[in-house]
Amino acid sequence: MIRRSCRASGVGAQVSRPAGQCVVVASFNTRGVPVVGSNLTERYRAIAAAFESSDVDVVAFQEVFTYCHLRRLTAGMPSFRHLGYQPSPVGPAAGLATLSRLPITRCGYQRFPLPQPDPALPRLTRLKAALKGSLTTALARYRLRVINTHPVANEDGDWSESNRFHDLQQGQLTDLAQLVREDPVPTIVCGDFNVAHNSTLHCDFMAASGLVDAFAGRCPPTFHAAYLSPGRTPHCIDFILTTDSIEIESTATLFTDQEPLPSGPSHLSDHIGLRARVRLVG
């Protein structure tokens, strides 16, 4: 695993909310690829406008793969003055960017361990896995960290132990669980985990990390069925998870329906978004 300090812009001191008050966190995979042909400008403008007009304090975005993607989001979210990401030659590393209305005091990026050679896995999957990781941002003068993550996808939609993607996904989730456990501060972990909520992989990760599902296992499928191959079933693969020092006040799903874009109705992503209003109890 490789740890790096990452860029946190807009860092500044403000009066923080005392323990016991609420923070609203959202997670959304923006379907950033392909850059061309995905209605990027219209979709990102609508995504940014929706969050700018919301009560959300912190948004963990996935698939923000280029600086072009990032500029489109930040331009439409001026009240989210604080930005955390790990720079790479083309954009935020692993496509992870966290935008916050609350000041960020520090930011760190941890790359997942390099995958072991496995001829059963596609070469492109091994390449993508080597670029994946977790982005941690800590809120200034507020004892809370947000981990934004996006492990590698399972192209088979099969999370059984015999599946060819199992060991690779298990290794990345094990690394994420270690990252959670190494710091006792109240923590929110969110992102597109690419594993089904009822899979052994997810259950083992929850046990190893000690995290709690903000949706208490009742989250609906978070991938739109329209984007799946025929015969595939959508699952809940996106999560907002918390340590037990955080109380969940409410949860909601975002971007569940098509939106009226200038070019015509469209989903803003192949994923739906998640939102949780949380309270620190300590």
CSV table of C-alpha atoms in Angstrom, one decimal:
chain,number,residue,atom,x,y,z
A,1,MET,CA,0.0,0.0,0.0
A,2,ILE,CA,1.2,3.5,-0.8
A,3,ARG,CA,0.2,6.5,1.3
A,4,ARG,CA,0.4,10.0,0.0
A,5,SER,CA,-0.6,13.4,1.2
A,6,CYS,CA,-3.0,14.9,-1.3
A,7,ARG,CA,-4.2,18.3,-2.3
A,8,ALA,CA,-6.7,20.1,-0.2
A,9,SER,CA,-7.7,23.5,-1.6
A,10,GLY,CA,-9.7,26.1,0.1
A,11,VAL,CA,-8.4,25.0,3.5
A,12,GLY,CA,-9.2,27.6,6.2
A,13,ALA,CA,-10.3,28.0,9.7
A,14,GLN,CA,-14.0,28.6,10.5
A,15,VAL,CA,-16.1,28.2,13.5
A,16,SER,CA,-16.9,24.5,13.6
A,17,ARG,CA,-20.0,22.7,14.6
A,18,PRO,CA,-19.8,21.2,18.1
A,19,ALA,CA,-20.2,17.5,18.7
A,20,GLY,CA,-23.9,16.7,18.8
A,21,GLN,CA,-24.8,18.8,15.7
A,22,CYS,CA,-25.3,17.3,12.3
A,23,VAL,CA,-23.4,16.8,9.1
A,24,VAL,CA,-25.0,15.8,5.9
A,25,VAL,CA,-22.8,13.6,3.7
A,26,ALA,CA,-23.5,12.3,0.1
A,27,SER,CA,-21.8,9.8,-2.2
A,28,PHE,CA,-22.2,9.7,-5.9
A,29,ASN,CA,-20.5,7.8,-8.8
A,30,THR,CA,-20.7,10.3,-11.6
A,31,ARG,CA,-20.1,7.8,-14.5
A,32,GLY,CA,-17.1,9.8,-15.6
A,33,VAL,CA,-16.1,7.4,-18.5
A,34,PRO,CA,-16.3,7.7,-21.4
A,35,VAL,CA,-15.3,11.4,-21.5
A,36,VAL,CA,-16.8,11.7,-25.0
A,37,GLY,CA,-20.3,10.6,-25.8
A,38,SER,CA,-21.6,10.5,-22.2
A,39,ASN,CA,-23.3,13.9,-22.2
A,40,LEU,CA,-20.7,15.0,-19.8
A,41,THR,CA,-21.2,18.8,-19.8
A,42,GLU,CA,-25.0,18.6,-19.3
A,43,ARG,CA,-24.8,15.8,-16.7
A,44,TYR,CA,-22.1,17.5,-14.6
A,45,ARG,CA,-23.9,20.8,-14.8
A,46,ALA,CA,-27.1,19.2,-13.4
A,47,ILE,CA,-25.2,17.2,-10.8
A,48,ALA,CA,-23.4,20.3,-9.5
A,49,ALA,CA,-26.6,22.4,-9.5
A,50,ALA,CA,-28.4,19.7,-7.5
A,51,PHE,CA,-25.8,19.7,-4.8
A,52,GLU,CA,-25.4,23.4,-4.8
A,53,SER,CA,-29.1,23.9,-4.0
A,54,SER,CA,-29.1,21.1,-1.4
A,55,ASP,CA,-28.3,20.9,2.3
A,56,VAL,CA,-25.4,18.5,1.8
A,57,ASP,CA,-22.2,19.5,3.6
A,58,VAL,CA,-19.7,17.0,2.1
A,59,VAL,CA,-19.9,15.1,-1.2
A,60,ALA,CA,-17.7,12.1,-2.0
A,61,PHE,CA,-17.5,11.8,-5.8
A,62,GLN,CA,-16.2,8.8,-7.8
A,63,GLU,CA,-15.2,8.6,-11.4
A,64,VAL,CA,-14.0,12.2,-11.6
A,65,PHE,CA,-11.2,11.0,-13.8
A,66,THR,CA,-9.9,14.2,-15.4
A,67,TYR,CA,-9.3,17.8,-14.4
A,68,CYS,CA,-12.0,18.7,-17.0
A,69,HIS,CA,-14.5,16.6,-15.0
A,70,LEU,CA,-13.3,18.3,-11.8
A,71,ARG,CA,-13.6,21.8,-13.2
A,72,ARG,CA,-17.1,21.2,-14.3
A,73,LEU,CA,-18.1,20.1,-10.8
A,74,THR,CA,-16.3,22.9,-8.9
A,75,ALA,CA,-17.6,25.6,-11.3
A,76,GLY,CA,-21.2,24.7,-10.5
A,77,MET,CA,-20.7,24.2,-6.7
A,78,PRO,CA,-19.2,27.6,-5.6
A,79,SER,CA,-20.3,27.1,-2.0
A,80,PHE,CA,-18.3,23.9,-1.7
A,81,ARG,CA,-15.1,25.9,-1.3
A,82,HIS,CA,-13.0,23.1,0.1
A,83,LEU,CA,-11.7,20.3,-2.2
A,84,GLY,CA,-9.6,17.2,-1.5
A,85,TYR,CA,-8.0,15.0,-4.1
A,86,GLN,CA,-4.7,13.3,-5.0
A,87,PRO,CA,-3.3,14.9,-8.1
A,88,SER,CA,-2.2,12.6,-11.0
A,89,PRO,CA,-1.1,13.6,-14.5
A,90,VAL,CA,-4.6,13.6,-15.9
A,91,GLY,CA,-6.9,14.2,-13.0
A,92,PRO,CA,-7.8,13.1,-9.4
A,93,ALA,CA,-6.1,9.8,-8.6
A,94,ALA,CA,-8.6,6.9,-8.8
A,95,GLY,CA,-11.2,9.4,-9.9
A,96,LEU,CA,-11.9,10.3,-6.3
A,97,ALA,CA,-12.7,13.9,-5.3
A,98,THR,CA,-14.3,15.1,-2.1
A,99,LEU,CA,-16.0,18.6,-2.1
A,100,SER,CA,-17.0,20.2,1.2
A,101,ARG,CA,-18.7,23.3,2.5
A,102,LEU,CA,-16.9,22.7,5.8
A,103,PRO,CA,-13.2,23.4,5.9
A,104,ILE,CA,-10.8,20.5,5.4
A,105,THR,CA,-7.8,20.3,7.7
A,106,ARG,CA,-5.9,17.5,6.0
A,107,CYS,CA,-6.2,15.1,3.1
A,108,GLY,CA,-4.5,11.8,2.4
A,109,TYR,CA,-4.5,9.1,-0.4
A,110,GLN,CA,-3.8,5.4,0.0
A,111,ARG,CA,-3.4,3.2,-3.0
A,112,PHE,CA,-4.6,-0.3,-2.8
A,113,PRO,CA,-1.9,-3.1,-2.9
A,114,LEU,CA,-0.8,-4.0,-6.4
A,115,PRO,CA,-2.8,-7.0,-7.7
A,116,GLN,CA,-1.1,-10.4,-7.8
A,117,PRO,CA,-0.5,-11.9,-11.3
A,118,ASP,CA,-3.6,-13.9,-12.2
A,119,PRO,CA,-4.2,-15.1,-15.8
A,120,ALA,CA,-7.9,-15.5,-15.1
A,121,LEU,CA,-8.3,-11.8,-14.8
A,122,PRO,CA,-8.4,-9.5,-17.8
A,123,ARG,CA,-5.3,-7.4,-18.3
A,124,LEU,CA,-7.4,-4.2,-18.2
A,125,THR,CA,-8.8,-5.2,-14.9
A,126,ARG,CA,-5.3,-5.7,-13.4
A,127,LEU,CA,-4.3,-2.3,-14.8
A,128,LYS,CA,-7.4,-0.5,-13.3
A,129,ALA,CA,-6.9,-2.3,-10.0
A,130,ALA,CA,-3.4,-0.8,-9.7
A,131,LEU,CA,-4.8,2.7,-10.0
A,132,LYS,CA,-7.5,2.3,-7.3
A,133,GLY,CA,-7.3,3.5,-3.7
A,134,SER,CA,-9.0,5.5,-0.9
A,135,LEU,CA,-9.1,9.2,-0.3
A,136,THR,CA,-9.3,10.5,3.3
A,137,THR,CA,-10.3,14.0,4.2
A,138,ALA,CA,-10.5,15.3,7.8
A,139,LEU,CA,-12.8,18.2,8.6
A,140,ALA,CA,-11.1,21.1,10.3
A,141,ARG,CA,-11.7,21.6,14.0
A,142,TYR,CA,-14.3,18.9,13.8
A,143,ARG,CA,-13.3,15.4,14.9
A,144,LEU,CA,-14.5,13.5,11.8
A,145,ARG,CA,-12.9,12.0,8.7
A,146,VAL,CA,-14.5,11.0,5.5
A,147,ILE,CA,-13.0,8.1,3.4
A,148,ASN,CA,-14.0,8.1,-0.2
A,149,THR,CA,-13.3,4.8,-2.0
A,150,HIS,CA,-13.9,2.9,-5.3
A,151,PRO,CA,-12.6,-0.6,-5.4
A,152,VAL,CA,-12.2,-2.5,-8.7
A,153,ALA,CA,-15.4,-3.7,-10.5
A,154,ASN,CA,-16.5,-7.3,-10.8
A,155,GLU,CA,-17.4,-7.6,-14.5
A,156,ASP,CA,-19.2,-10.9,-13.9
A,157,GLY,CA,-21.7,-9.7,-11.3
A,158,ASP,CA,-20.8,-12.8,-9.3
A,159,TRP,CA,-19.5,-12.3,-5.8
A,160,SER,CA,-19.1,-16.0,-4.9
A,161,GLU,CA,-15.8,-17.2,-3.5
A,162,SER,CA,-15.1,-19.2,-6.6
A,163,ASN,CA,-15.4,-16.2,-8.9
A,164,ARG,CA,-12.2,-14.9,-10.7
A,165,PHE,CA,-12.6,-11.4,-9.2
A,166,HIS,CA,-13.0,-12.6,-5.6
A,167,ASP,CA,-9.5,-12.5,-4.3
A,168,LEU,CA,-8.7,-9.2,-5.9
A,169,GLN,CA,-11.8,-7.5,-4.4
A,170,GLN,CA,-11.1,-9.2,-1.1
A,171,GLY,CA,-7.6,-7.8,-1.0
A,172,GLN,CA,-8.8,-4.2,-1.7
A,173,LEU,CA,-11.5,-4.4,0.9
A,174,THR,CA,-9.1,-5.8,3.5
A,175,ASP,CA,-6.8,-2.9,2.9
A,176,LEU,CA,-9.7,-0.5,3.3
A,177,ALA,CA,-10.7,-2.2,6.6
A,178,GLN,CA,-7.2,-1.7,7.9
A,179,LEU,CA,-7.3,2.0,7.0
A,180,VAL,CA,-10.6,2.3,8.9
A,181,ARG,CA,-9.2,0.6,12.0
A,182,GLU,CA,-5.9,2.4,12.2
A,183,ASP,CA,-7.4,5.7,13.4
A,184,PRO,CA,-10.1,5.7,16.2
A,185,VAL,CA,-11.7,9.0,15.1
A,186,PRO,CA,-15.3,9.0,14.1
A,187,THR,CA,-15.3,8.0,10.4
A,188,ILE,CA,-17.7,7.9,7.5
A,189,VAL,CA,-16.7,5.6,4.6
A,190,CYS,CA,-18.6,6.0,1.3
A,191,GLY,CA,-18.3,5.2,-2.3
A,192,ASP,CA,-19.0,2.7,-5.0
A,193,PHE,CA,-17.7,-0.6,-3.5
A,194,ASN,CA,-18.6,-2.7,-6.5
A,195,VAL,CA,-19.7,-5.6,-4.3
A,196,ALA,CA,-23.3,-6.5,-3.5
A,197,HIS,CA,-24.6,-5.8,0.0
A,198,ASN,CA,-25.6,-9.5,0.5
A,199,SER,CA,-22.3,-10.9,-0.7
A,200,THR,CA,-19.8,-12.7,1.6
A,201,LEU,CA,-17.2,-10.1,0.5
A,202,HIS,CA,-19.3,-7.2,1.9
A,203,CYS,CA,-20.3,-9.1,5.0
A,204,ASP,CA,-16.7,-10.0,5.8
A,205,PHE,CA,-15.6,-6.4,5.2
A,206,MET,CA,-18.3,-5.1,7.6
A,207,ALA,CA,-17.1,-7.5,10.3
A,208,ALA,CA,-13.4,-6.7,9.7
A,209,SER,CA,-13.9,-2.9,9.7
A,210,GLY,CA,-16.5,-2.6,12.5
A,211,LEU,CA,-18.5,-0.2,10.4
A,212,VAL,CA,-22.3,0.2,10.4
A,213,ASP,CA,-24.5,0.7,7.3
A,214,ALA,CA,-26.2,4.0,7.4
A,215,PHE,CA,-29.1,2.5,5.5
A,216,ALA,CA,-29.2,-0.5,7.9
A,217,GLY,CA,-29.1,-2.9,4.9
A,218,ARG,CA,-32.3,-1.4,3.4
A,219,CYS,CA,-30.7,0.5,0.6
A,220,PRO,CA,-32.3,-0.3,-2.8
A,221,PRO,CA,-30.2,-1.2,-5.9
A,222,THR,CA,-27.8,1.6,-6.6
A,223,PHE,CA,-27.1,0.7,-10.2
A,224,HIS,CA,-29.7,1.5,-12.8
A,225,ALA,CA,-31.0,-1.7,-14.5
A,226,ALA,CA,-31.0,0.1,-17.8
A,227,TYR,CA,-27.2,0.0,-17.9
A,228,LEU,CA,-26.9,-3.7,-17.2
A,229,SER,CA,-26.5,-6.4,-19.7
A,230,PRO,CA,-29.7,-8.4,-20.4
A,231,GLY,CA,-30.4,-10.9,-17.7
A,232,ARG,CA,-28.3,-9.1,-15.0
A,233,THR,CA,-30.0,-8.0,-11.8
A,234,PRO,CA,-29.1,-4.6,-10.2
A,235,HIS,CA,-27.7,-4.7,-6.6
A,236,CYS,CA,-26.9,-2.2,-3.9
A,237,ILE,CA,-23.2,-1.7,-4.5
A,238,ASP,CA,-22.8,1.9,-3.2
A,239,PHE,CA,-22.7,2.6,0.6
A,240,ILE,CA,-22.4,5.1,3.3
A,241,LEU,CA,-20.9,3.4,6.3
A,242,THR,CA,-20.0,4.8,9.7
A,243,THR,CA,-18.3,4.0,12.9
A,244,ASP,CA,-20.5,3.4,15.9
A,245,SER,CA,-19.6,6.8,17.4
A,246,ILE,CA,-21.9,8.3,14.7
A,247,GLU,CA,-25.6,8.4,14.9
A,248,ILE,CA,-27.7,8.2,11.7
A,249,GLU,CA,-30.6,10.7,11.7
A,250,SER,CA,-31.9,10.1,8.2
A,251,THR,CA,-31.0,8.7,4.8
A,252,ALA,CA,-32.2,9.2,1.3
A,253,THR,CA,-31.4,8.2,-2.3
A,254,LEU,CA,-30.5,10.8,-5.0
A,255,PHE,CA,-30.9,10.9,-8.8
A,256,THR,CA,-33.2,7.9,-8.9
A,257,ASP,CA,-35.0,9.1,-12.0
A,258,GLN,CA,-34.2,10.7,-15.4
A,259,GLU,CA,-33.6,14.4,-15.3
A,260,PRO,CA,-34.8,16.9,-18.0
A,261,LEU,CA,-31.5,17.9,-19.6
A,262,PRO,CA,-31.4,20.2,-22.7
A,263,SER,CA,-30.7,17.2,-25.0
A,264,GLY,CA,-33.6,15.3,-23.5
A,265,PRO,CA,-34.4,13.2,-20.4
A,266,SER,CA,-31.5,11.2,-19.0
A,267,HIS,CA,-30.1,9.6,-15.9
A,268,LEU,CA,-27.3,11.7,-14.5
A,269,SER,CA,-25.2,8.5,-14.0
A,270,ASP,CA,-25.5,4.8,-14.2
A,271,HIS,CA,-25.6,4.9,-10.4
A,272,ILE,CA,-28.0,6.5,-7.9
A,273,GLY,CA,-26.6,8.7,-5.2
A,274,LEU,CA,-26.8,8.3,-1.4
A,275,ARG,CA,-27.3,10.9,1.3
A,276,ALA,CA,-27.1,10.6,5.1
A,277,ARG,CA,-27.6,13.1,7.9
A,278,VAL,CA,-25.4,12.1,10.8
A,279,ARG,CA,-24.8,13.2,14.3
A,280,LEU,CA,-21.6,12.8,16.3
A,281,VAL,CA,-22.6,11.3,19.7
A,282,GLY,CA,-19.2,11.9,21.5
